[in-house]
């Protein structure tokens, strides 16, 4: 079984400030981890993913995330927030299940950027 | 066309109507998914098709009926829906085949309103 917890359903940061969105996961097997972004009335778009190898993963739009196995975390960060970053962000975990891939999503974090 | 395309983008239907949602992917993937996204709820996986066979049905009511005629197309047939079925319905595809380290690609969704 696998699950994802996103701490904070709403996060507000000032333009130019650090963005930190938290994600903790639970998985009985080595997980694959993803961050998706959703703009209003749009589908989900992949920001970045961790599969194996380097634990610091860089994605699009200046975002990055670090896989910390000891903390079962995969927090998303961006050094300097931009107005265009306002959106909803979803963390997801996937685990091999003998051909039946199953992405489990967190409840999402709505990011607001304050001018 | 590229990616995952869903039609229609918006749909209003009465509780006695029958309608269908369509999804088409141009990515050569062999797994397709239907998700339901309701306000203040996590993304709910409804159906998974892998190689055109349904591999998962997460206890979805029978008023939702999926169809996958080939690996590029996925339908969701709707009949006698309830107002609580109003939501954003998202289609996704992935490479599947046991490779759960590959991400899902999402369509823009169909905003369904049941009146």
Short mmCIF file of C-alpha atoms in Angstrom, two decimals:
data_model
loop_
_atom_site.label_atom_id
_atom_site.label_comp_id
_atom_site.label_asym_id
_atom_site.label_seq_id
_atom_site.Cartn_x
_atom_site.Cartn_y
_atom_site.Cartn_z
CA UNK A 1 0.00 0.00 0.00
CA UNK A 2 1.12 3.54 -0.61
CA UNK A 3 -0.05 6.97 0.41
CA UNK A 4 0.93 10.61 0.16
CA UNK A 5 0.48 13.42 2.66
CA UNK A 6 0.83 17.03 1.64
CA UNK A 7 1.15 19.35 4.60
CA UNK A 8 -0.74 22.57 4.09
CA UNK A 9 -3.63 22.80 1.66
CA UNK A 10 -2.84 26.47 1.09
CA UNK A 11 0.54 28.18 1.01
CA UNK A 12 1.14 31.88 0.37
CA UNK A 13 4.52 33.38 -0.38
CA UNK A 14 5.67 36.77 -1.55
CA UNK A 15 7.00 37.22 -5.06
CA UNK A 16 10.73 36.56 -4.98
CA UNK A 17 10.57 34.51 -1.77
CA UNK A 18 11.40 30.86 -1.32
CA UNK A 19 8.70 28.35 -2.18
CA UNK A 20 8.54 25.19 -0.05
CA UNK A 21 5.75 22.67 -0.53
CA UNK A 22 5.88 19.60 1.68
CA UNK A 23 5.22 16.01 0.74
CA UNK A 24 5.63 12.86 2.80
CA UNK A 25 4.97 9.42 1.42
CA UNK A 26 4.41 5.90 2.59
CA UNK A 27 5.30 2.91 0.47
CA UNK A 28 6.10 -0.72 1.18
CA UNK A 29 8.47 -0.88 -1.78
CA UNK A 30 10.97 1.62 -3.19
CA UNK A 31 8.81 4.43 -4.50
CA UNK A 32 8.82 6.55 -7.57
CA UNK A 33 7.82 10.10 -6.72
CA UNK A 34 6.32 12.87 -8.79
CA UNK A 35 5.26 16.48 -8.52
CA UNK A 36 2.51 17.75 -10.79
CA UNK A 37 1.16 21.27 -11.25
CA UNK A 38 -2.40 22.19 -12.20
CA UNK A 39 -3.42 25.60 -13.46
CA UNK A 40 -7.10 26.62 -13.31
CA UNK A 41 -9.33 24.56 -15.57
CA UNK A 42 -6.38 22.57 -16.86
CA UNK A 43 -5.09 19.05 -16.49
CA UNK A 44 -2.03 18.10 -14.51
CA UNK A 45 1.44 18.75 -15.86
CA UNK A 46 4.54 16.98 -14.66
CA UNK A 47 7.04 19.23 -12.88
CA UNK A 48 9.62 16.60 -11.97
CA UNK A 49 10.08 13.02 -10.93
CA UNK A 50 12.39 10.85 -8.88
CA UNK A 51 13.02 7.28 -9.95
CA UNK A 52 16.53 6.20 -9.01
CA UNK A 53 19.94 7.80 -8.77
CA UNK A 54 20.51 11.37 -7.73
CA UNK A 55 18.23 12.34 -4.89
CA UNK A 56 18.06 16.02 -5.86
CA UNK A 57 15.86 16.30 -8.89
CA UNK A 58 15.49 19.39 -11.04
CA UNK A 59 12.33 20.08 -12.96
CA UNK A 60 10.74 22.69 -15.13
CA UNK A 61 10.16 26.34 -14.22
CA UNK A 62 13.04 26.37 -11.72
CA UNK A 63 11.55 23.84 -9.32
CA UNK A 64 13.47 21.08 -7.64
CA UNK A 65 12.79 18.39 -5.07
CA UNK A 66 14.93 16.22 -2.86
CA UNK A 67 14.18 12.61 -2.05
CA UNK A 68 15.02 11.85 1.57
CA UNK A 69 14.47 8.20 2.32
CA UNK A 70 15.18 8.54 6.03
CA UNK A 71 12.46 11.18 6.33
CA UNK A 72 10.15 9.62 3.71
CA UNK A 73 9.88 13.07 2.20
CA UNK A 74 9.96 14.64 -1.24
CA UNK A 75 9.55 18.37 -0.65
CA UNK A 76 9.29 20.76 -3.58
CA UNK A 77 11.25 24.02 -3.59
CA UNK A 78 11.92 27.02 -5.75
CA UNK A 79 14.39 29.73 -4.66
CA UNK A 80 12.39 32.69 -5.95
CA UNK A 81 8.64 32.68 -6.49
CA UNK A 82 7.13 34.18 -9.59
CA UNK A 83 3.54 35.30 -10.09
CA UNK A 84 3.12 32.61 -12.73
CA UNK A 85 3.79 29.92 -10.11
CA UNK A 86 0.32 30.42 -8.62
CA UNK A 87 -1.37 27.06 -9.13
CA UNK A 88 -2.22 23.85 -7.34
CA UNK A 89 0.56 21.35 -6.78
CA UNK A 90 0.16 17.62 -6.33
CA UNK A 91 2.65 15.12 -5.01
CA UNK A 92 2.23 11.53 -6.17
CA UNK A 93 3.81 8.16 -5.49
CA UNK A 94 3.94 5.12 -7.72
CA UNK A 95 5.17 1.67 -6.97
CA UNK A 96 5.69 -1.36 -9.10
CA UNK A 97 2.67 -3.56 -8.90
CA UNK A 98 3.26 -6.26 -11.49
CA UNK A 99 2.04 -4.33 -14.47
CA UNK A 100 -0.66 -2.40 -12.71
CA UNK A 101 0.82 1.02 -12.26
CA UNK A 102 -1.02 3.09 -9.76
CA UNK A 103 -0.33 6.72 -9.10
CA UNK A 104 -1.54 7.77 -5.68
CA UNK A 105 -1.97 11.50 -5.29
CA UNK A 106 -1.91 13.78 -2.32
CA UNK A 107 -4.74 16.20 -1.68
CA UNK A 108 -2.88 19.07 -3.28
CA UNK A 109 -1.46 22.40 -2.11
CA UNK A 110 -2.74 25.64 -3.55
CA UNK A 111 0.10 28.12 -3.93
CA UNK A 112 -0.71 31.83 -3.87
CA UNK A 113 1.91 34.42 -4.76
CA UNK A 114 1.64 37.80 -3.07
CA UNK A 115 2.82 40.72 -5.23
CA UNK B 1 -1.97 16.91 -32.37
CA UNK B 2 0.19 16.01 -29.43
CA UNK B 3 -0.37 14.70 -25.92
CA UNK B 4 -3.71 13.76 -24.46
CA UNK B 5 -6.88 15.38 -25.78
CA UNK B 6 -10.24 15.31 -24.04
CA UNK B 7 -13.60 16.31 -25.44
CA UNK B 8 -15.78 18.03 -24.62
CA UNK B 9 -14.09 20.51 -22.28
CA UNK B 10 -17.39 21.38 -20.62
CA UNK B 11 -20.59 19.38 -20.33
CA UNK B 12 -23.89 20.12 -18.65
CA UNK B 13 -26.32 17.25 -18.48
CA UNK B 14 -29.57 16.37 -16.81
CA UNK B 15 -29.89 13.39 -14.54
CA UNK B 16 -31.79 11.41 -17.16
CA UNK B 17 -29.39 12.12 -20.02
CA UNK B 18 -26.82 9.83 -21.58
CA UNK B 19 -23.53 11.33 -22.67
CA UNK B 20 -19.97 10.21 -23.34
CA UNK B 21 -16.59 11.69 -22.58
CA UNK B 22 -13.82 11.05 -25.06
CA UNK B 23 -10.07 10.84 -24.57
CA UNK B 24 -7.42 10.37 -27.21
CA UNK B 25 -3.68 10.04 -26.72
CA UNK B 26 -1.02 10.53 -29.37
CA UNK B 27 1.95 9.38 -27.29
CA UNK B 28 2.06 5.69 -28.15
CA UNK B 29 1.28 4.74 -24.57
CA UNK B 30 -0.38 1.46 -23.66
CA UNK B 31 -2.12 2.39 -20.42
CA UNK B 32 -4.96 4.87 -19.98
CA UNK B 33 -6.80 6.13 -16.92
CA UNK B 34 -9.89 8.00 -15.82
CA UNK B 35 -9.65 10.19 -12.72
CA UNK B 36 -12.33 12.19 -10.95
CA UNK B 37 -11.37 15.48 -9.35
CA UNK B 38 -13.91 16.96 -6.98
CA UNK B 39 -13.52 20.09 -4.91
CA UNK B 40 -11.68 19.55 -1.65
CA UNK B 41 -11.04 15.86 -2.38
CA UNK B 42 -7.96 13.98 -3.57
CA UNK B 43 -7.82 12.82 -7.14
CA UNK B 44 -9.79 9.60 -7.36
CA UNK B 45 -8.67 6.89 -9.75
CA UNK B 46 -11.75 5.47 -11.44
CA UNK B 47 -10.54 3.08 -14.12
CA UNK B 48 -7.28 1.76 -15.49
CA UNK B 49 -6.82 0.15 -18.86
CA UNK B 50 -3.60 -1.57 -19.79
CA UNK B 51 -3.21 -2.90 -23.32
CA UNK B 52 -6.91 -2.20 -23.83
CA UNK B 53 -7.99 -4.43 -20.97
CA UNK B 54 -9.50 -3.06 -17.82
CA UNK B 55 -7.17 -3.86 -14.94
CA UNK B 56 -8.71 -1.84 -12.18
CA UNK B 57 -12.12 -0.52 -11.27
CA UNK B 58 -12.10 1.28 -7.98
CA UNK B 59 -15.68 0.51 -6.98
CA UNK B 60 -17.10 3.08 -9.34
CA UNK B 61 -20.92 3.16 -9.65
CA UNK B 62 -22.33 1.43 -12.69
CA UNK B 63 -23.71 4.71 -14.02
CA UNK B 64 -20.13 5.24 -15.21
CA UNK B 65 -19.16 2.82 -17.97
CA UNK B 66 -15.69 2.93 -19.56
CA UNK B 67 -14.75 1.72 -22.99
CA UNK B 68 -11.30 1.32 -24.50
CA UNK B 69 -11.62 0.27 -28.17
CA UNK B 70 -7.88 0.61 -28.83
CA UNK B 71 -4.75 1.83 -27.10
CA UNK B 72 -5.26 5.41 -28.29
CA UNK B 73 -8.87 5.97 -27.30
CA UNK B 74 -10.77 5.88 -24.06
CA UNK B 75 -14.40 6.72 -23.42
CA UNK B 76 -16.46 7.23 -20.32
CA UNK B 77 -20.17 6.64 -20.92
CA UNK B 78 -22.46 8.41 -18.50
CA UNK B 79 -26.10 7.72 -17.71
CA UNK B 80 -28.54 8.65 -14.94
CA UNK B 81 -25.93 10.64 -13.10
CA UNK B 82 -26.43 12.40 -9.79
CA UNK B 83 -25.59 16.02 -8.90
CA UNK B 84 -22.71 14.77 -6.73
CA UNK B 85 -21.09 13.39 -9.88
CA UNK B 86 -20.36 16.95 -10.96
CA UNK B 87 -16.58 17.22 -11.12
CA UNK B 88 -13.57 17.56 -13.39
CA UNK B 89 -12.93 14.26 -15.14
CA UNK B 90 -9.33 13.77 -16.16
CA UNK B 91 -7.95 11.27 -18.60
CA UNK B 92 -4.32 10.23 -18.47
CA UNK B 93 -1.99 7.86 -20.25
CA UNK B 94 1.36 6.30 -19.46
CA UNK B 95 3.75 3.80 -20.90
CA UNK B 96 2.58 1.20 -18.43
CA UNK B 97 3.65 -2.40 -18.81
CA UNK B 98 5.13 -2.60 -15.34
CA UNK B 99 7.27 0.48 -15.77
CA UNK B 100 5.87 2.50 -12.90
CA UNK B 101 8.79 4.92 -13.09
CA UNK B 102 7.17 6.59 -16.06
CA UNK B 103 4.89 9.49 -15.49
CA UNK B 104 1.29 9.90 -16.49
CA UNK B 105 0.36 12.51 -19.05
CA UNK B 106 -2.95 14.23 -18.44
CA UNK B 107 -5.56 15.76 -20.67
CA UNK B 108 -7.10 19.12 -19.83
CA UNK B 109 -10.18 17.49 -18.40
CA UNK B 110 -13.91 17.68 -18.92
CA UNK B 111 -15.79 19.87 -16.49
CA UNK B 112 -19.05 18.02 -15.91
CA UNK B 113 -22.08 19.60 -14.30
CA UNK B 114 -25.13 17.47 -13.52
CA UNK B 115 -28.35 19.40 -13.09
#
